[in-house]
Every structure is written in structure tokens, then in C-alpha cells.
Amino acid sequence: MSRARTTAAPPLGPQRPTPARPLPAADPAWSADPYADALRAGRGPLFLRRADGWLLPLDVERWCAEPDPADLEVLGRCEGAVLDVGCGPGRLVAALGAQGRRALGVDVSEAAVAHTVRRGGRALRASVFDPLPGTGRWDTALLLDGNIGIGGDPAALLHRMARVLTAGGLLLAETVPYPDVDERVTVRVTGPHDTPGAPFPWARLGTPALLRRARACGWRAADRWSTDGRTFVALRAPATATAG
């Protein structure tokens, strides 16, 4: 069950904090036609393609469906105001809104943001590395569906999340269900017959790798669990935000 927080809910209007160091630019690859077309259709196949031809299937059907039991367990752990980073078509944001929770989705894809809004959720087209509303006052942030890989640099993403969340705030992240995975790769979004989009950096982490990187960035492990073959980690943000 969610716990009451003492922080005020962050406003959803513009707020422009000055980052302490240069941040990765928003990646246009997720706005490429194969991704947008798959979201509009509500189905794949859609993949991340590595330079060596390896394909990672993307679960578009699940993203476009209602939250499944694993999602619902994550939502039940959320505290206070929730920021869903890489919200995709908005199943989690919409579900939180239907519960009367204050939630905002952030995604670089125009199609994803439009889909979220049609479902009744609130969403902003932006990168997590852009200035965001309520920076430093979000109680919970979500990095599900592989989004711990955003930017291809988990340490930079964790530093950024520490600035987005309130001190001691909760990060709920999904990891790769293979413990030994710890890789940074360059990939492209592609469908089965599409020309792959522009290359961009991505990361894949199992739970041990994420916990190692989180500890090095000042985060505290709060919990880890598995549901329906998916694996998750709960982390507490540093008491003082790190640069990033």
C-alpha cells in the first residue's frame, strides 16, 4: 500500500531548473515512424536492433493494454506524486489518474504522449534530461519497460533521477530478468519491414548491476522482487541530490 508523504505535490506547470552539468539531449529515435506506427496500431512487431543484428523484441501489446498484475503491484508501491519516465502509451499514468493519484508521464514520442492523453492521463513531450515540472518534488519515479536504459548511461540517469525526486524519494525500476546482464549498446528502433531509425545509446541491466551502480551514486536499496517473470528494484534517493 502507498504511504503518505509530507511533501507538497509538485505543480504540473513549467519549471526550469538549471542543471549542474551538461545533460544528454532528447533522443529523436523514439519519435521515428516504426515506433509511432506501432503505438497507433497498438501492436508490433517492433524491435531494438543492435549493430550486429541482434534483436530485442518490444512488448507493444502489453504497453498498450491495461496494467497487468506486475504493473498493479508496482502502482501499489507508489508514494505521493508520481513521475513516469518514458511513459509510452500511458497505461500506468492513466491507471494512477483513475485512482485519483497525481501523476505525470514524460516521453520523447509525440505518438506516446497523444496516446496517454487519449487514455485520460497527463503527459509531457520531453526527455527526462530536459527541465521538468516539479523537479526536486516528485515523491515517486517509475523507470519500467526497460527505461533504466534511457541515454545508455545508467549512472547519468540515476544522478538525474536524484535531482527529479525529493530527498529520500522512491524510484521503482524494472531490470532485465537475467542477473548477469550489464551492457551499454547502440541500437535502432525497427519493425520487421522498416528501415531502422537513427542509432542511439541504450543500456540493459540485471538487478545486481543496477544495485551496484545505484550504491555508487548514493542510492539505498529498499526492495527487490519478481512478478510474472518480470524483475523490479525499489531504490531510495540520496538525502542530498547529486549533480546531474
Short mmCIF file of C-alpha atoms in Angstrom, two decimals:
data_model
loop_
_atom_site.label_atom_id
_atom_site.label_comp_id
_atom_site.label_asym_id
_atom_site.label_seq_id
_atom_site.Cartn_x
_atom_site.Cartn_y
_atom_site.Cartn_z
CA MET A 1 0.00 0.00 0.00
CA SER A 2 1.16 3.57 -0.61
CA ARG A 3 2.46 5.63 2.24
CA ALA A 4 1.54 9.24 2.98
CA ARG A 5 4.28 11.77 2.23
CA THR A 6 4.76 15.18 3.75
CA THR A 7 5.97 16.93 0.63
CA ALA A 8 3.58 19.11 -1.36
CA ALA A 9 2.52 17.69 -4.72
CA PRO A 10 4.61 19.28 -7.50
CA PRO A 11 2.81 21.58 -9.91
CA LEU A 12 2.39 20.43 -13.48
CA GLY A 13 3.21 23.86 -14.91
CA PRO A 14 6.61 24.76 -16.40
CA GLN A 15 9.63 24.85 -14.17
CA ARG A 16 13.15 25.31 -15.44
CA PRO A 17 15.88 24.30 -13.01
CA THR A 18 19.45 24.84 -14.15
CA PRO A 19 21.29 21.51 -14.42
CA ALA A 20 24.65 21.28 -12.71
CA ARG A 21 26.32 19.75 -15.77
CA PRO A 22 25.51 19.22 -19.46
CA LEU A 23 22.83 16.58 -19.88
CA PRO A 24 22.17 14.16 -22.75
CA ALA A 25 19.89 15.55 -25.43
CA ALA A 26 16.47 14.07 -26.02
CA ASP A 27 16.78 11.14 -28.41
CA PRO A 28 14.65 11.54 -31.57
CA ALA A 29 14.78 7.81 -32.34
CA TRP A 30 11.64 7.05 -30.31
CA SER A 31 9.72 9.50 -32.48
CA ALA A 32 10.67 7.57 -35.62
CA ASP A 33 7.84 6.14 -37.71
CA PRO A 34 8.20 2.43 -36.73
CA TYR A 35 7.65 3.27 -33.05
CA ALA A 36 4.88 5.80 -33.65
CA ASP A 37 3.13 3.46 -36.10
CA ALA A 38 3.27 0.54 -33.64
CA LEU A 39 1.76 2.66 -30.86
CA ARG A 40 -1.02 3.91 -33.10
CA ALA A 41 -1.80 0.34 -34.16
CA GLY A 42 -1.49 -0.97 -30.61
CA ARG A 43 0.70 -3.88 -31.68
CA GLY A 44 4.12 -4.87 -33.02
CA PRO A 45 6.28 -6.48 -34.00
CA LEU A 46 8.80 -3.84 -33.00
CA PHE A 47 12.43 -4.30 -32.02
CA LEU A 48 15.61 -2.65 -30.84
CA ARG A 49 18.24 -3.74 -33.35
CA ARG A 50 21.90 -3.86 -32.35
CA ALA A 51 24.68 -3.26 -34.91
CA ASP A 52 25.46 -6.99 -35.01
CA GLY A 53 21.85 -7.79 -36.00
CA TRP A 54 20.69 -8.94 -32.54
CA LEU A 55 17.03 -8.04 -31.96
CA LEU A 56 15.30 -7.18 -28.68
CA PRO A 57 11.50 -7.54 -29.06
CA LEU A 58 9.49 -4.65 -27.62
CA ASP A 59 6.21 -5.59 -25.93
CA VAL A 60 3.96 -3.06 -27.64
CA GLU A 61 0.77 -5.04 -27.00
CA ARG A 62 1.40 -5.07 -23.24
CA TRP A 63 2.28 -1.37 -23.23
CA CYS A 64 -0.99 -0.54 -24.99
CA ALA A 65 -3.15 -2.83 -22.81
CA GLU A 66 -4.45 -2.22 -19.31
CA PRO A 67 -1.96 -2.69 -16.44
CA ASP A 68 -1.21 -6.34 -15.71
CA PRO A 69 -0.67 -7.86 -12.22
CA ALA A 70 3.02 -6.95 -12.23
CA ASP A 71 2.16 -3.34 -13.11
CA LEU A 72 -0.51 -3.20 -10.42
CA GLU A 73 1.98 -4.33 -7.79
CA VAL A 74 4.31 -1.50 -8.85
CA LEU A 75 1.45 1.02 -8.71
CA GLY A 76 0.55 -0.19 -5.22
CA ARG A 77 4.06 0.69 -4.06
CA CYS A 78 3.94 4.26 -5.39
CA GLU A 79 4.03 7.12 -2.89
CA GLY A 80 2.60 10.61 -3.33
CA ALA A 81 3.03 12.34 -6.68
CA VAL A 82 4.37 10.04 -9.41
CA LEU A 83 6.50 10.79 -12.48
CA ASP A 84 6.50 8.03 -15.12
CA VAL A 85 9.70 8.42 -17.16
CA GLY A 86 9.35 7.03 -20.68
CA CYS A 87 5.62 6.58 -20.13
CA GLY A 88 4.96 5.19 -23.62
CA PRO A 89 1.23 4.93 -24.38
CA GLY A 90 0.36 5.76 -20.79
CA ARG A 91 -1.18 2.69 -19.18
CA LEU A 92 0.40 3.46 -15.79
CA VAL A 93 -0.26 7.21 -15.82
CA ALA A 94 -3.89 6.64 -16.78
CA ALA A 95 -4.32 3.99 -14.07
CA LEU A 96 -2.86 6.29 -11.41
CA GLY A 97 -5.12 9.11 -12.54
CA ALA A 98 -8.15 6.83 -12.33
CA GLN A 99 -7.18 6.15 -8.70
CA GLY A 100 -7.17 9.88 -8.03
CA ARG A 101 -3.37 9.95 -7.79
CA ARG A 102 -1.29 12.88 -9.03
CA ALA A 103 0.79 11.56 -11.92
CA LEU A 104 2.58 12.86 -14.98
CA GLY A 105 4.08 10.91 -17.87
CA VAL A 106 7.17 12.07 -19.77
CA ASP A 107 8.10 10.71 -23.18
CA VAL A 108 10.04 11.96 -26.21
CA SER A 109 7.48 10.42 -28.59
CA GLU A 110 4.62 12.61 -29.75
CA ALA A 111 2.58 9.49 -30.51
CA ALA A 112 3.14 8.16 -26.97
CA VAL A 113 2.08 11.43 -25.35
CA ALA A 114 -1.03 11.63 -27.56
CA HIS A 115 -1.96 8.04 -26.67
CA THR A 116 -1.53 8.79 -22.95
CA VAL A 117 -3.77 11.84 -23.14
CA ARG A 118 -6.45 9.89 -25.03
CA ARG A 119 -6.44 7.38 -22.17
CA GLY A 120 -7.10 10.17 -19.69
CA GLY A 121 -3.55 10.54 -18.38
CA ARG A 122 -1.42 13.67 -18.17
CA ALA A 123 1.77 13.64 -20.21
CA LEU A 124 4.51 15.95 -21.43
CA ARG A 125 6.63 15.52 -24.54
CA ALA A 126 10.16 15.83 -23.18
CA SER A 127 13.28 13.93 -22.25
CA VAL A 128 13.93 13.20 -18.59
CA PHE A 129 17.10 15.26 -19.08
CA ASP A 130 15.06 18.34 -20.07
CA PRO A 131 13.81 20.84 -17.47
CA LEU A 132 10.70 19.21 -15.97
CA PRO A 133 7.77 20.46 -13.89
CA GLY A 134 8.17 19.88 -10.17
CA THR A 135 11.86 18.97 -10.32
CA GLY A 136 13.00 18.01 -6.84
CA ARG A 137 9.47 17.48 -5.55
CA TRP A 138 8.31 14.19 -7.05
CA ASP A 139 7.75 11.50 -4.42
CA THR A 140 8.00 8.51 -6.79
CA ALA A 141 9.51 7.99 -10.22
CA LEU A 142 8.99 4.99 -12.49
CA LEU A 143 11.55 3.50 -14.89
CA LEU A 144 9.69 0.46 -16.22
CA ASP A 145 9.68 -1.45 -19.52
CA GLY A 146 13.45 -1.20 -19.94
CA ASN A 147 13.61 2.54 -19.31
CA ILE A 148 16.58 2.16 -16.97
CA GLY A 149 18.39 2.07 -20.33
CA ILE A 150 17.47 5.64 -21.32
CA GLY A 151 20.53 7.53 -22.53
CA GLY A 152 22.78 4.47 -22.41
CA ASP A 153 24.42 5.70 -19.20
CA PRO A 154 22.74 4.35 -16.05
CA ALA A 155 24.91 6.45 -13.72
CA ALA A 156 23.92 9.69 -15.51
CA LEU A 157 20.26 8.65 -15.39
CA LEU A 158 20.46 7.84 -11.67
CA HIS A 159 22.08 11.20 -10.96
CA ARG A 160 19.31 12.90 -12.91
CA MET A 161 16.60 10.96 -11.08
CA ALA A 162 18.11 12.04 -7.75
CA ARG A 163 17.53 15.64 -8.80
CA VAL A 164 14.00 14.98 -10.06
CA LEU A 165 12.86 13.25 -6.84
CA THR A 166 12.51 14.72 -3.40
CA ALA A 167 15.32 13.76 -1.00
CA GLY A 168 14.69 10.15 0.00
CA GLY A 169 12.15 9.77 -2.80
CA LEU A 170 11.26 6.39 -4.27
CA LEU A 171 12.49 5.07 -7.61
CA LEU A 172 10.78 1.92 -8.92
CA ALA A 173 12.82 0.41 -11.75
CA GLU A 174 12.38 -2.69 -13.87
CA THR A 175 15.50 -4.74 -14.58
CA VAL A 176 16.38 -7.45 -17.10
CA PRO A 177 15.31 -10.83 -15.67
CA TYR A 178 18.81 -12.25 -16.25
CA PRO A 179 21.05 -11.29 -13.31
CA ASP A 180 24.35 -11.18 -15.21
CA VAL A 181 23.24 -8.59 -17.81
CA ASP A 182 25.18 -5.31 -17.67
CA GLU A 183 25.65 -3.77 -21.07
CA ARG A 184 25.71 -0.46 -22.87
CA VAL A 185 24.91 -0.74 -26.57
CA THR A 186 23.96 1.25 -29.64
CA VAL A 187 20.59 0.29 -31.10
CA ARG A 188 17.98 1.37 -33.63
CA VAL A 189 14.18 1.09 -33.49
CA THR A 190 12.84 -1.07 -36.30
CA GLY A 191 9.81 -3.04 -37.39
CA PRO A 192 10.01 -6.26 -39.41
CA HIS A 193 9.99 -4.44 -42.77
CA ASP A 194 11.06 -0.91 -41.84
CA THR A 195 14.32 0.83 -42.45
CA PRO A 196 15.85 1.12 -38.96
CA GLY A 197 15.77 4.56 -37.38
CA ALA A 198 18.77 6.58 -36.23
CA PRO A 199 21.21 4.85 -33.86
CA PHE A 200 21.10 5.80 -30.19
CA PRO A 201 22.71 4.59 -26.93
CA TRP A 202 20.84 2.17 -24.69
CA ALA A 203 21.64 0.12 -21.59
CA ARG A 204 20.39 -3.17 -20.16
CA LEU A 205 20.89 -4.05 -16.50
CA GLY A 206 20.05 -7.04 -14.37
CA THR A 207 19.24 -6.43 -10.71
CA PRO A 208 22.80 -6.92 -9.36
CA ALA A 209 24.22 -4.45 -11.89
CA LEU A 210 21.59 -1.83 -11.08
CA LEU A 211 22.16 -2.21 -7.35
CA ARG A 212 25.93 -1.79 -7.81
CA ARG A 213 25.51 1.34 -9.87
CA ALA A 214 22.87 2.74 -7.54
CA ARG A 215 25.05 2.30 -4.45
CA ALA A 216 27.92 4.07 -6.23
CA CYS A 217 25.58 7.01 -6.89
CA GLY A 218 24.42 7.27 -3.27
CA TRP A 219 21.09 5.45 -3.61
CA ARG A 220 19.84 2.99 -0.99
CA ALA A 221 18.24 -0.32 -1.95
CA ALA A 222 14.76 -0.62 -0.42
CA ASP A 223 13.41 -3.81 -2.01
CA ARG A 224 13.63 -6.21 -4.94
CA TRP A 225 11.01 -8.62 -6.26
CA SER A 226 9.76 -10.60 -9.24
CA THR A 227 6.22 -10.94 -10.61
CA ASP A 228 5.14 -12.90 -13.70
CA GLY A 229 8.70 -13.23 -14.95
CA ARG A 230 9.47 -9.51 -14.58
CA THR A 231 12.02 -8.20 -12.06
CA PHE A 232 11.98 -4.92 -10.16
CA VAL A 233 14.03 -2.87 -7.72
CA ALA A 234 12.93 -0.15 -5.29
CA LEU A 235 15.57 2.48 -4.50
CA ARG A 236 15.65 5.47 -2.16
CA ALA A 237 17.17 8.67 -3.47
CA PRO A 238 20.13 10.23 -1.69
CA ALA A 239 19.28 12.64 1.10
CA THR A 240 21.06 15.35 -0.88
CA ALA A 241 20.63 15.49 -4.65
CA THR A 242 23.73 14.69 -6.66
CA ALA A 243 24.81 16.71 -9.68
CA GLY A 244 23.13 15.58 -12.88
#
